[in-house]
Every structure is written in C-alpha cells, then in structure tokens.
mmCIF file of C-alpha atoms in Angstrom:
data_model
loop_
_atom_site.group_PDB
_atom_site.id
_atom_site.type_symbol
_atom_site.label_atom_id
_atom_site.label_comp_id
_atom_site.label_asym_id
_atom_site.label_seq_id
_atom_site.Cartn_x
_atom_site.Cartn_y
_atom_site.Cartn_z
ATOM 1 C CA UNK A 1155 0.000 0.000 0.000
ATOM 2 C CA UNK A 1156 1.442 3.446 -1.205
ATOM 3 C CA UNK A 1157 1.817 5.713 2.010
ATOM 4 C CA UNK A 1158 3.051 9.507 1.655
ATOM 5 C CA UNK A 1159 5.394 10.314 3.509
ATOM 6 C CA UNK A 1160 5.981 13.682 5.919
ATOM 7 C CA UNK A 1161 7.663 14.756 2.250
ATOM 8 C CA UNK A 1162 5.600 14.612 -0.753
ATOM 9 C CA UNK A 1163 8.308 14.313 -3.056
ATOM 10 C CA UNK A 1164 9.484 11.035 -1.140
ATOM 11 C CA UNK A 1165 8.169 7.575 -1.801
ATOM 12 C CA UNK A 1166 6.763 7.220 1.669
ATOM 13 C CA UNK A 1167 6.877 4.111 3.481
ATOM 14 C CA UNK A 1168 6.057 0.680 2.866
ATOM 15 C CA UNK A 1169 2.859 -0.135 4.945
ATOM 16 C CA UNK A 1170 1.758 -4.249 5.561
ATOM 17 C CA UNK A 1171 -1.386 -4.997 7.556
ATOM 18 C CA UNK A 1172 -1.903 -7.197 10.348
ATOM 19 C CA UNK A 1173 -4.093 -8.064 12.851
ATOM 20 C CA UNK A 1174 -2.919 -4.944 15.169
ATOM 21 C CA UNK A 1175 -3.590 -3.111 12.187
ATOM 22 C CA UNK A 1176 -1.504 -1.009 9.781
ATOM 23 C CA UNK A 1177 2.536 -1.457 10.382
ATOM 24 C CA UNK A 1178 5.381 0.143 8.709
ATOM 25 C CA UNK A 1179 7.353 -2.596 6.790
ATOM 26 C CA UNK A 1180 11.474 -2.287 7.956
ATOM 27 C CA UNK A 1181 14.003 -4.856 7.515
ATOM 28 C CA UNK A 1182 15.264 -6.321 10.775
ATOM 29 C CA UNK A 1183 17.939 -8.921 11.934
ATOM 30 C CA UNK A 1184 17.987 -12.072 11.799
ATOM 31 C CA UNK A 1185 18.295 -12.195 15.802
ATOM 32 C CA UNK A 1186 14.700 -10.155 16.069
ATOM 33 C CA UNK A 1187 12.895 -12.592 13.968
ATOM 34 C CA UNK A 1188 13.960 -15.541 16.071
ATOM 35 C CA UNK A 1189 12.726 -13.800 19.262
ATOM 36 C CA UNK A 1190 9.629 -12.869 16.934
ATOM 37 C CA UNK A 1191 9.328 -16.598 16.493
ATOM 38 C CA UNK A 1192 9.836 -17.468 20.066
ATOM 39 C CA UNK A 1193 7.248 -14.395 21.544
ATOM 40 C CA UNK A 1194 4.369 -16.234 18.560
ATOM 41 C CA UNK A 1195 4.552 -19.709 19.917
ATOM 42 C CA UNK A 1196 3.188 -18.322 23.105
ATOM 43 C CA UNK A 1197 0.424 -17.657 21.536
ATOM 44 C CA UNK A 1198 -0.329 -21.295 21.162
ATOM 45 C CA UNK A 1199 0.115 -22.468 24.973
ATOM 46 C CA UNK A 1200 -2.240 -22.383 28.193
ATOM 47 C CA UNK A 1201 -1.490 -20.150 31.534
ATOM 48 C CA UNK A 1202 -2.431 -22.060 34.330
ATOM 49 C CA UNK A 1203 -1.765 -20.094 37.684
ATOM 50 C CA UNK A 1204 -3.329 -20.285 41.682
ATOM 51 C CA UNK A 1205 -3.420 -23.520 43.204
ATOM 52 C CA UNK A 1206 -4.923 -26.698 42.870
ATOM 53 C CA UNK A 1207 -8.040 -25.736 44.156
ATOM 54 C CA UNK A 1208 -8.301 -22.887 42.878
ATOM 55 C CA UNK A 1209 -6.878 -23.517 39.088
ATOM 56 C CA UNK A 1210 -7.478 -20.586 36.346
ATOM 57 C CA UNK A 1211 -7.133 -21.693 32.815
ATOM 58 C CA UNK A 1212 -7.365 -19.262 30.641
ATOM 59 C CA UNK A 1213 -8.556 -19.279 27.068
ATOM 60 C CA UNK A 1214 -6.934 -19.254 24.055
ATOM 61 C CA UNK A 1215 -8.419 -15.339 23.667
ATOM 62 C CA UNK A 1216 -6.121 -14.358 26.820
ATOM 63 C CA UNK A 1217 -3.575 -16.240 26.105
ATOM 64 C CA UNK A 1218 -3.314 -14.536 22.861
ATOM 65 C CA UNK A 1219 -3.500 -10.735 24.311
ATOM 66 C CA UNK A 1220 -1.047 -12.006 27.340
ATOM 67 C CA UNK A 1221 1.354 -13.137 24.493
ATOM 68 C CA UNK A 1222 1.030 -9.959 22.776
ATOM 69 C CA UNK A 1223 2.044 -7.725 25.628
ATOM 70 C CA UNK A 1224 4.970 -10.050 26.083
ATOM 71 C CA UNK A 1225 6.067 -9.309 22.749
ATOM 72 C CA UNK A 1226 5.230 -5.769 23.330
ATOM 73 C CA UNK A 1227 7.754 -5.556 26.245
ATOM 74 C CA UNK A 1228 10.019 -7.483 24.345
ATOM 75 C CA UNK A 1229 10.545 -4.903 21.661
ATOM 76 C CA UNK A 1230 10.510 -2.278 23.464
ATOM 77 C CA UNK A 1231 12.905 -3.380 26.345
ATOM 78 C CA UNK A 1232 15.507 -5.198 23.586
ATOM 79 C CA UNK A 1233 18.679 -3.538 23.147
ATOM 80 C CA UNK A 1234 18.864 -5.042 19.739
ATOM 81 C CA UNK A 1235 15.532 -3.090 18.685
ATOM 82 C CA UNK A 1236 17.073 -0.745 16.567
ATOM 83 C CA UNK A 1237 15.632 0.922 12.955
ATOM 84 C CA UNK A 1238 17.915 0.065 10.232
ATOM 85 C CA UNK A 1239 17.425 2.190 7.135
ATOM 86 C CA UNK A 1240 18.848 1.332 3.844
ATOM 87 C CA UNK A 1241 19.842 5.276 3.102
ATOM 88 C CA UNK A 1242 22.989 5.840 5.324
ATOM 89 C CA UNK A 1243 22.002 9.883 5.155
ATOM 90 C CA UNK A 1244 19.751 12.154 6.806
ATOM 91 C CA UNK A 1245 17.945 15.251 5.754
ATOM 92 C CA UNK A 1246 18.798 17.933 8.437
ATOM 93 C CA UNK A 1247 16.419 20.640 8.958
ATOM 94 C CA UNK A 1248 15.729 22.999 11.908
ATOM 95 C CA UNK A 1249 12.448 24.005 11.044
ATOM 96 C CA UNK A 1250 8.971 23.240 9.539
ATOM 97 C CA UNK A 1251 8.182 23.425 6.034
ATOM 98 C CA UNK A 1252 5.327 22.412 3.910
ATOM 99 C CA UNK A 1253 7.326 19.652 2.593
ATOM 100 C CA UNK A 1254 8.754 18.613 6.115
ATOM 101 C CA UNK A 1255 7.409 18.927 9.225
ATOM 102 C CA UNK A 1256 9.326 18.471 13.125
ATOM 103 C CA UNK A 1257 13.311 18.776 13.567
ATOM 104 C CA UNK A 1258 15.955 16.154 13.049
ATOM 105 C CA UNK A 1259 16.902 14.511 16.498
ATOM 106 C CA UNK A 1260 20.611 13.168 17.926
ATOM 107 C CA UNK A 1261 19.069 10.070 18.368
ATOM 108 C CA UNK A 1262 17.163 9.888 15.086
ATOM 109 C CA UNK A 1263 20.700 11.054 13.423
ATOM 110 C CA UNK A 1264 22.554 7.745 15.380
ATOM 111 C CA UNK A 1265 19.648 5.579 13.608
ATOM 112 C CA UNK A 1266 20.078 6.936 10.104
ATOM 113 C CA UNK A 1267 24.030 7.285 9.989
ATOM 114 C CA UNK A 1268 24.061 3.775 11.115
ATOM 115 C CA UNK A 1269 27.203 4.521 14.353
ATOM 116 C CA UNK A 1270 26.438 1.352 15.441
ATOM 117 C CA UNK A 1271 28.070 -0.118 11.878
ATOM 118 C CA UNK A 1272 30.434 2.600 11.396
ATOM 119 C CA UNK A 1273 32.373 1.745 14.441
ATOM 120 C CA UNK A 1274 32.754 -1.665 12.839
ATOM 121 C CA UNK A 1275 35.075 0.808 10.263
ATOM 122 C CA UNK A 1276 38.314 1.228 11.669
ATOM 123 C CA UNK A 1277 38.210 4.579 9.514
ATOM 124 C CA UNK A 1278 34.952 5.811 11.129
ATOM 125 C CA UNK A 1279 35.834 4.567 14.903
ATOM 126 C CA UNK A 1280 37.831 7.613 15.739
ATOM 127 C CA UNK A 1281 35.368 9.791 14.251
ATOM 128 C CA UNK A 1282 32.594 7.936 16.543
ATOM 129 C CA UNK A 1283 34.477 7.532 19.298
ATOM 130 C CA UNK A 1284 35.510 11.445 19.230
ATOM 131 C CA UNK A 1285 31.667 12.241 19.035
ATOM 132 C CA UNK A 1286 30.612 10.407 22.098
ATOM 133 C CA UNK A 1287 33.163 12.000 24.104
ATOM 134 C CA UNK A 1288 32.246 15.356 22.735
ATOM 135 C CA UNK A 1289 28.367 14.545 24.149
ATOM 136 C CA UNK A 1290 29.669 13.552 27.438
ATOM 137 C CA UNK A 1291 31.217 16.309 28.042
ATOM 138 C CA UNK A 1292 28.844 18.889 27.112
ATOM 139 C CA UNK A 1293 25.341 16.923 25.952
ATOM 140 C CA UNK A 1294 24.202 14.488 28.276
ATOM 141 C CA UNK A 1295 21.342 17.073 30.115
ATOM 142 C CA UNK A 1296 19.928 17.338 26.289
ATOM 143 C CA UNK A 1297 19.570 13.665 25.471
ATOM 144 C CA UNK A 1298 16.202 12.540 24.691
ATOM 145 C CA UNK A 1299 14.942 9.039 26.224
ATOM 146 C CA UNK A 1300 15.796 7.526 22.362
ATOM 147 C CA UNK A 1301 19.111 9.217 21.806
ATOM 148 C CA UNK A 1302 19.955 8.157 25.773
ATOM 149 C CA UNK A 1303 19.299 4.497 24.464
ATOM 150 C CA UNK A 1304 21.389 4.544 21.010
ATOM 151 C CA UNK A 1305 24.180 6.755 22.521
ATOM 152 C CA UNK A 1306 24.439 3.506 25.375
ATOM 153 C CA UNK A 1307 23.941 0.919 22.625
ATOM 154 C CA UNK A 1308 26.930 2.347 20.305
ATOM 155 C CA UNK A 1309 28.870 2.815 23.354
ATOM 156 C CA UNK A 1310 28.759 -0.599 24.608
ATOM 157 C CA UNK A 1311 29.150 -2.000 21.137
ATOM 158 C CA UNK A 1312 32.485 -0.196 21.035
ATOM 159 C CA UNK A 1313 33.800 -1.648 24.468
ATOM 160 C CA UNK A 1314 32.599 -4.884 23.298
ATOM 161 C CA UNK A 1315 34.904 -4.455 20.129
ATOM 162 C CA UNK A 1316 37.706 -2.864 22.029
ATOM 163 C CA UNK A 1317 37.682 -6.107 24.656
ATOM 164 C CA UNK A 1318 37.745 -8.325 21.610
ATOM 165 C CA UNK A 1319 39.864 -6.648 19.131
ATOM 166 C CA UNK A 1320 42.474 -4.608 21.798
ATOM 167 C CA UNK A 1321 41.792 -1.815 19.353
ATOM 168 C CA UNK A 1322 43.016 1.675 20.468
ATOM 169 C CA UNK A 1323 41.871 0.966 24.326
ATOM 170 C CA UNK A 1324 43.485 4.157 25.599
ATOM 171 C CA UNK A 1325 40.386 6.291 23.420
ATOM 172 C CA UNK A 1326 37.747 4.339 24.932
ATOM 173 C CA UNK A 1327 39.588 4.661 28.445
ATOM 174 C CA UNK A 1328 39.373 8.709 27.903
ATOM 175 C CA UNK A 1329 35.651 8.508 26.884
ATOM 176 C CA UNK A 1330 34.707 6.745 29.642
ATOM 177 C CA UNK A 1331 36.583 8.544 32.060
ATOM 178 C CA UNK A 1332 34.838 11.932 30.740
ATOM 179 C CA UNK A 1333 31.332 10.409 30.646
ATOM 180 C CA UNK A 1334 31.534 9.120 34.536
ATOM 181 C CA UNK A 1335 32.709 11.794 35.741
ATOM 182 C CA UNK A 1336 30.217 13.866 34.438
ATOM 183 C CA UNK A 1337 27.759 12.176 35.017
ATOM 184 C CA UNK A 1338 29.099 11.734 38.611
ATOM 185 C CA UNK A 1339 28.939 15.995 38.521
ATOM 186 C CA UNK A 1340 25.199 15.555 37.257
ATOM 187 C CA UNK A 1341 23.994 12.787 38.917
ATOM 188 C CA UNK A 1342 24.653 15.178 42.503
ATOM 189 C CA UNK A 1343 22.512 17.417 40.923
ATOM 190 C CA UNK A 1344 19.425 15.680 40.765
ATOM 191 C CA UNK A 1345 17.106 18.252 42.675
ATOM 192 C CA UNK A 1346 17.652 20.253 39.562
ATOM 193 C CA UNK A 1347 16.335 17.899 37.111
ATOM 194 C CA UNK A 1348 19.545 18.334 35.096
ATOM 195 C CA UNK A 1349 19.279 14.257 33.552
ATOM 196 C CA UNK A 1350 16.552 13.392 31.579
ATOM 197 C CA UNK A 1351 14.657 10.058 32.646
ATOM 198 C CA UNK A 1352 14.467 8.679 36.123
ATOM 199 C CA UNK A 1353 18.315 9.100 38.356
ATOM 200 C CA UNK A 1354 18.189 5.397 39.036
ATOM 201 C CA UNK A 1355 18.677 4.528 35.542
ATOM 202 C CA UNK A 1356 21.299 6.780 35.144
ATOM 203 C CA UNK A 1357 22.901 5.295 38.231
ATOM 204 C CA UNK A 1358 22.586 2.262 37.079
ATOM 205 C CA UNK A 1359 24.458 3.312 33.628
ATOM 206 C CA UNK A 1360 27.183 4.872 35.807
ATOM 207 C CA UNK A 1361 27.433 1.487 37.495
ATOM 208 C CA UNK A 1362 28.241 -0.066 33.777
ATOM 209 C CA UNK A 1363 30.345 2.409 32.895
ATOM 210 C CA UNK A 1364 32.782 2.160 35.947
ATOM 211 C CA UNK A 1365 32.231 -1.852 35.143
ATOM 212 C CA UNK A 1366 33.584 -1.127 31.898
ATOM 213 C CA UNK A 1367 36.743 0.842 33.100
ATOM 214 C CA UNK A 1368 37.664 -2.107 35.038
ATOM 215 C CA UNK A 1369 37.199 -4.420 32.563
ATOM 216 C CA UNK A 1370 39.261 -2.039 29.852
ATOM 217 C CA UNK A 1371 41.837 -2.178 33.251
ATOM 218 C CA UNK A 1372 42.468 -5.668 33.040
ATOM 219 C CA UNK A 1373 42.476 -6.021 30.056
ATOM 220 C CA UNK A 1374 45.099 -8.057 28.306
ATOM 221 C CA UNK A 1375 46.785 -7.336 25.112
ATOM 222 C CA UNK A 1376 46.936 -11.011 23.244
ATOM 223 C CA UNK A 1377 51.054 -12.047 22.052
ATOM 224 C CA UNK A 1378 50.855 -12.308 18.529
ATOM 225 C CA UNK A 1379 53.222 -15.268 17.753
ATOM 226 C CA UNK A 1380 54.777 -14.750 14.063
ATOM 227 C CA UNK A 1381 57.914 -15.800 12.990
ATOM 228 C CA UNK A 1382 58.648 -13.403 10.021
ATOM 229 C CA UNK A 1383 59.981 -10.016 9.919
ATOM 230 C CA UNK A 1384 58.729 -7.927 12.632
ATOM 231 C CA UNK A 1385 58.918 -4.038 13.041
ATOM 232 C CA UNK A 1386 62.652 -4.424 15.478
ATOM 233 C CA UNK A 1387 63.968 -5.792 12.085
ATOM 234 C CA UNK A 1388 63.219 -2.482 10.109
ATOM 235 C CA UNK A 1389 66.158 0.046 9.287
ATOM 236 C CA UNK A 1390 66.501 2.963 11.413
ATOM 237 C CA UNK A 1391 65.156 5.351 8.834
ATOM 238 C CA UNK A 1392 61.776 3.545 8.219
ATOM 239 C CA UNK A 1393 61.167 3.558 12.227
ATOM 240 C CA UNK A 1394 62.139 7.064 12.065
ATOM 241 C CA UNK A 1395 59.681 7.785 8.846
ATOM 242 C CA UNK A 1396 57.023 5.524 10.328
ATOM 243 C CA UNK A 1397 57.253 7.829 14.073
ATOM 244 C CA UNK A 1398 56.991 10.670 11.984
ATOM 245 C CA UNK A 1399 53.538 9.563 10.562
ATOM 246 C CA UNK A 1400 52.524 9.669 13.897
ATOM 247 C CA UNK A 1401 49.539 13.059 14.746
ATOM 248 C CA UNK A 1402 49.263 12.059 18.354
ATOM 249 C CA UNK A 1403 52.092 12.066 20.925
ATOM 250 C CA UNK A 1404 50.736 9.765 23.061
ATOM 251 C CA UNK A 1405 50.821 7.349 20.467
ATOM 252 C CA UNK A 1406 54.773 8.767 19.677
ATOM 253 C CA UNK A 1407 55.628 7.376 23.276
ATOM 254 C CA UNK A 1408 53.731 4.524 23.499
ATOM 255 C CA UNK A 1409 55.699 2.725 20.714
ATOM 256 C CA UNK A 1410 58.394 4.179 21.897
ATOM 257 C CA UNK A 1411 57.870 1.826 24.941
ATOM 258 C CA UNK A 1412 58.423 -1.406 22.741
ATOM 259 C CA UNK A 1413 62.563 -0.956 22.224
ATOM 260 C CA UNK A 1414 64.947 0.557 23.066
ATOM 261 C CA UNK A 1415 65.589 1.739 19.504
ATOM 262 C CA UNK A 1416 62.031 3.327 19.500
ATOM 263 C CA UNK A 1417 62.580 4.554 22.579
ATOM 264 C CA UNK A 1418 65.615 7.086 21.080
ATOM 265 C CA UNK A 1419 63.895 7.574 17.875
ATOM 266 C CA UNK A 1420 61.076 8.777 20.210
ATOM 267 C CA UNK A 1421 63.153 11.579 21.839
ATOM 268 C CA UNK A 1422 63.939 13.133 18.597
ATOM 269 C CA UNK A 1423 63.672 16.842 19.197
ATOM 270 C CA UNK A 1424 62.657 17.269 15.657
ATOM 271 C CA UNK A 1425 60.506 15.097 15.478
ATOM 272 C CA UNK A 1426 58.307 16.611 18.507
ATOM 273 C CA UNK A 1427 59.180 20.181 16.537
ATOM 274 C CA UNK A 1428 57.448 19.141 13.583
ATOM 275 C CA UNK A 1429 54.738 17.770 15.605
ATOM 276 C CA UNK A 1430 54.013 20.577 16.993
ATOM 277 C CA UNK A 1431 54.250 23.249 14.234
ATOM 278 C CA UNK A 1432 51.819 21.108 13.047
ATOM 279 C CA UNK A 1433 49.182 20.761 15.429
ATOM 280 C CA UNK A 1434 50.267 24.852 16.137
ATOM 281 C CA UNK A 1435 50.714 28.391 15.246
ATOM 282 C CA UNK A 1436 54.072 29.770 15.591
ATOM 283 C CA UNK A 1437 52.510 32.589 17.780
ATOM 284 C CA UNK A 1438 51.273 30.138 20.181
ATOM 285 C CA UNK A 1439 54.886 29.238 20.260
ATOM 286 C CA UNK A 1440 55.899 32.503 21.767
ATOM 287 C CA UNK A 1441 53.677 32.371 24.398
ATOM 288 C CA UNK A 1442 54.488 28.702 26.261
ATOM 289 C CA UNK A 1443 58.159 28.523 25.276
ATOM 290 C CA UNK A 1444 59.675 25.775 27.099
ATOM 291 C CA UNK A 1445 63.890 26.134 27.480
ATOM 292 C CA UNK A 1446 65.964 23.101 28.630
ATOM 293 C CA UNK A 1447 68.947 23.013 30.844
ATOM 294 C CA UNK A 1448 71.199 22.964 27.787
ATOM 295 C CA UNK A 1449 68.745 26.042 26.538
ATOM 296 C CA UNK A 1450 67.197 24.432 23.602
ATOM 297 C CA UNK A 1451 63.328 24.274 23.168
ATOM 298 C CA UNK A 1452 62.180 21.366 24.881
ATOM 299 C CA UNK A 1453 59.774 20.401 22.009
ATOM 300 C CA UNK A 1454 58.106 17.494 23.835
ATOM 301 C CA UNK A 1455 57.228 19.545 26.758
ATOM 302 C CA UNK A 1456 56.253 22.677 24.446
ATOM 303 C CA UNK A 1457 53.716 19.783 22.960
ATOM 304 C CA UNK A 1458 51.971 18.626 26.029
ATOM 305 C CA UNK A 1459 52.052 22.692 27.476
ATOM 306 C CA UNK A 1460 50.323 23.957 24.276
ATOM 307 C CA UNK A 1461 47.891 20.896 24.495
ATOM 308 C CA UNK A 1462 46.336 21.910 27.408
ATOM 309 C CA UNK A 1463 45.512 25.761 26.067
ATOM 310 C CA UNK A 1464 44.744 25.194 22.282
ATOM 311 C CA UNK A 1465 42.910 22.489 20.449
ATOM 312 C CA UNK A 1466 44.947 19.887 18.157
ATOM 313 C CA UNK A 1467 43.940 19.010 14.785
ATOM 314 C CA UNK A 1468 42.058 16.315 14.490
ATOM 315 C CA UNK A 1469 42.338 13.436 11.552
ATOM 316 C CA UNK A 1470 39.934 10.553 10.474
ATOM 317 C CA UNK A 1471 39.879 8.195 8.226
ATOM 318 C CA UNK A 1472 36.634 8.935 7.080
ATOM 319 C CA UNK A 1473 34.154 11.782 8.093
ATOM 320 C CA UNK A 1474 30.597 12.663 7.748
ATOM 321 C CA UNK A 1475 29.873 15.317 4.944
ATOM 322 C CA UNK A 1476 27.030 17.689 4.847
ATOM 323 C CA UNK A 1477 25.965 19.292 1.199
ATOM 324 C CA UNK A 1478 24.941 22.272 1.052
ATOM 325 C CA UNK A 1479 22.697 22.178 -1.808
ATOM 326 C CA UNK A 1480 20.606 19.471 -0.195
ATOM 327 C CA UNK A 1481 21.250 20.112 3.368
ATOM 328 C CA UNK A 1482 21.566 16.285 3.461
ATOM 329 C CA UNK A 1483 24.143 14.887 6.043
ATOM 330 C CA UNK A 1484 26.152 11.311 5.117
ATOM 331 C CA UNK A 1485 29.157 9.291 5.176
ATOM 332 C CA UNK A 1486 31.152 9.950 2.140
ATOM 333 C CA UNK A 1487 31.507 6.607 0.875
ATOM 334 C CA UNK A 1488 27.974 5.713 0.777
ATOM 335 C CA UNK A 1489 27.076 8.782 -0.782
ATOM 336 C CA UNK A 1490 23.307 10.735 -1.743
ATOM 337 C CA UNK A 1491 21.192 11.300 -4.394
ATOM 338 C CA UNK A 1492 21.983 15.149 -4.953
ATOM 339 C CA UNK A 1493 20.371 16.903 -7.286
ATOM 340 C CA UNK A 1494 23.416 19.532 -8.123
ATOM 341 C CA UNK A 1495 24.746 19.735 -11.284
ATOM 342 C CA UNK A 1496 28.470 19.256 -9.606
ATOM 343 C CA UNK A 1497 28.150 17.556 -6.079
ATOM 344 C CA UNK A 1498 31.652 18.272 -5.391
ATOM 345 C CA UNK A 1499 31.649 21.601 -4.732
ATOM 346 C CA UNK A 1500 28.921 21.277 -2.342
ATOM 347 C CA UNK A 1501 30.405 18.814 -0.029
ATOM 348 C CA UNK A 1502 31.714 20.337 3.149
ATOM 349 C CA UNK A 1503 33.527 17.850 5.892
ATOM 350 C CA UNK A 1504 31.641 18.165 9.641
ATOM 351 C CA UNK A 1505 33.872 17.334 12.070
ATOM 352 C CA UNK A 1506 32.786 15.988 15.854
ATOM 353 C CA UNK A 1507 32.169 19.392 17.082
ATOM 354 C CA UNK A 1508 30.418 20.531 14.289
ATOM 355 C CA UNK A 1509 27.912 17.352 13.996
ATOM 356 C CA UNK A 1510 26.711 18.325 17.396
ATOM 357 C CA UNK A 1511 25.935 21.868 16.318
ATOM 358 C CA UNK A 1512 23.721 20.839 13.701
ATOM 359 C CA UNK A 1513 21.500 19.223 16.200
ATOM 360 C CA UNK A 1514 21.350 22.026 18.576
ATOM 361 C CA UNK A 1515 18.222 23.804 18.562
#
C-alpha cells in the first residue's frame, strides 16, 4: 500500500497490515525474527496459575492478548531493537516546512548514519568515538529518552569491540573517564532535574560504565606469535619515517615503549618540533616557550604545554559530509542522491564538534 510520507516528493513508506492493524514494513535482523518466532509460539500455549483448588485456565483469547504484551515488552525493552534504514544519510532541517514537518533529532541522526556499523570501520571509529566524548562532556542534560538508548547501545558495542579486538583501548579509556565523571557531577545534581529520565537509571548506567573501566583495566593485550619479519627488524630510517607519521604524541611514546631503539627515535627533538608546528601556530609558540637546561626548546614539553591551552587538529579516516545544496548529512563513501549539477563543490567535511551543532536547537 502506497503511504506519503511527511515529504511529498518522497516515496513514503512501505505499509503491511496485520491483525494490530496497519505497520510500517522495515528490515530487521535475523536475531529479532527468532525472538519474533519465540514471543508467537506463546500464543499457542495455556497459563495455568493459583493452586490446585483454585486452578485458572485461561482461554486461548487471553492467552493470545497475554502473548502480545509479552512481545510488546520485548521490543521495546531489547537492546537489539534498533531501525535500520537502507539510506545511510539524513535530511537535516531545523524548522517546519510544507514539505517537512518536526526537527531532526541526535538520536534519530545515530539511527540513520548507522554509528552502530560505522564503528565496525576502523576509519569511522575515531570519528565515533571522538563524538561520544564530545556529548559527554557537554550533551548528556539534552539527550532525549531515544538518543539516551542509542548513545548507550553504540557505546557498549564499542567496548565490546575494544575487549575483543584490543583496538586503540586508551580512546575508549578517555571517553569513559569523561562520561563518569560527568555524570558523577550531574547525577549530585538531581534536585535540579539536570538528567533526563528517572536518576536510578542513570545510576545504574554509571554502574556499567565504571564496570567497563575495570574491565578495559584488566584487560590483556593477546602475544601475537609470528615468525617473520617484525617491526625491530626495520632500518633505522623507516622507524624514524614511520614515528613521523605519527599526529598524536601519546601514540609517539607509546611505541616508543616497545625498544629501546624506539625509545631514542622517540626523543627526537625534531621530530616533537614538527609535531608541533603542526598541530600549532608559531605565535602560540611565543607564548608557552619551554627552554631546557642545555637552553634548547624542549619540544616534547612545548607539545603537552600547548595541548592543554589550544585544540589539536584532528584526523579521520573517514568523516561525515554535509551538502549544502541538499542540506543532506552522510558518510562519504555511501554517498546521496543530490540533485546539483556538480556535487563536489557542495560537499563540506563536519567534524565531531560541528555534527553536534547541527542538532542544537
């Protein structure tokens, strides 16, 4: 059955009928339609509570309601629940039209860009990853009840992946650490109303969350056992070119914790110069110099000083784009059907910060 949609020029939905009536028609997984499955053969069995005096059986009228308020619950209470839309795009707009009606949500947005995929990217995880801490830090108070449930959702999909894959566990550890203790600040603030949805179910999240830091704390990074050429076997001047394709200096001293080779390369005062006159302005220089005893610029220090005042640049693998001739949001891969005679030169990269903006209203 043809439906139209909020948008006229849109195909609408796809509409089936049952016997609760009219339904919307989206594809699910495969794990739903087993529980589906499982909740409809309850239909077909008898209730028999009290004693055995006093035995109730109900008929198969009840049964069928009782089973349909079980599956009710089950939807609604499964994590898994999610809708999954074939476009990987979403039309942002922050007001009514004719054509569209309502505002775009957070929560809609994390349905419709698909985060809980794109963190399966290890070119989109960063990006992701980078978001959520952004919301923690500044967002929680403005979460609606949905985007409360798909922020949690992508957020313990990541940990999961991070357990399993020992995948960049010192990001997650930061995000984590932001989002307790802010919601540790807003949690003491409850007489203010500052959370939305009932405290206990925040407390409860806080509870996972300081689960999950342990967890991430014990975690153990697996020994890969291989027998070929490993990275202490490279020349000195591809460890030195591969340090130098390093944007984070965390990440410079971490490998520099493997060898003692690394560990030199590491120290390079030009290499912590170029990192930051990259991340930098020269006049931000002047203002934090650093001197060491020999009176050279301690460039390592000078990174980690001018850290804490200015922002660094941030890279991705892959962003989210927004055009400007469709005001249509999307990962660049998958792409949009724009209507502009050259696409190109309406695509504009949103980073973290700006993603948020667009949904502030």
């Amino acid at each position: 059955m043809p439906f139209l949609g909020q948008d006229w020029r849109s195909p609408g939905w796809r509409w089936v009928k049952t016997e609760d009536g009219w339904k919307r028609c989206e594809p699910f997984s495969h794990a739903l339609e087993d529980g589906n499955n499982q909740l409809n053969d309850i239909s077909h069995t008898v209730i028999i509570t009290g004693d055995d005096e006093n035995e109730e059986v109900y008929n198969s009228e009840d049964c069928e309601f009782a089973a349909k308020k079980r599956k009710k619950d089950h939807f609604r209470n499964n994590t898994d629940s999610q809708c999954f839309y074939r476009e990987k795009w979403i039309y942002v707009h922050k007001e009514s039209t004719k054509e569209r009606h309502g505002y775009c949500t957070l929560g809609e947005a994390f349905n419709r860009l698909d985060f809980s995929s794109a963190i399966q990217d290890i070119r989109r995880f960063n990006y992701v990853v980078k978001l959520l801490q952004l919301i923690a830090k500044s967002q929680l108070t403005s979460l609606s009840g949905a985007a409360q449930k798909n922020y949690f959702n992508i957020l313990d999909k990541i940990v999961q992946k991070v357990m399993e894959d020992q995948y960049n566990p010192r990001l997650i550890k930061d995000l984590l650490q932001d989002l307790s203790s802010t919601l540790c600040i807003l949690i003491r603030g409850v007489g203010k109303s500052v959370l939305v949805g009932n405290i206990n179910i925040w407390i409860c999240r806080l509870e996972t969350i300081l689960l999950w830091q342990q967890q991430l704390k014990n975690l153990q990074m697996n020994k890969q056992v291989n027998n070929g050429l490993t990275l202490s076997d490279l020349p000195l001047h591809m460890l030195n070119n591969i340090l130098y394709r390093f944007s984070d200096g965390w990440d410079i001293i971490t490998l520099g914790q493997v060898t003692p080779t690394l560990y030199m390369l590491s120290e390079d005062r030009q290499l912590w110069k170029k990192l930051c006159q990259y991340h930098f302005a020269e006049k931000q220089f002047c203002r934090h110099l650093i001197p060491s005893e020999k009176g050279h610029i301690d460039w390592k220090l000078m990174y980690f000083a001018l850290q804490k005042y200015y922002p660094i640049k941030e890279q991705y693998g892959d962003t989210l784009h927004f055009c400007r001739h469709c005001s249509i949001l999307f990962w660049k891969d998958t792409g949009h059907p724009c209507t502009a005679s050259d696409p190109n030169t309406c695509l504009m990269p949103v980073s973290p910060q700006h993603f948020i903006d667009l949904f502030k209203f």
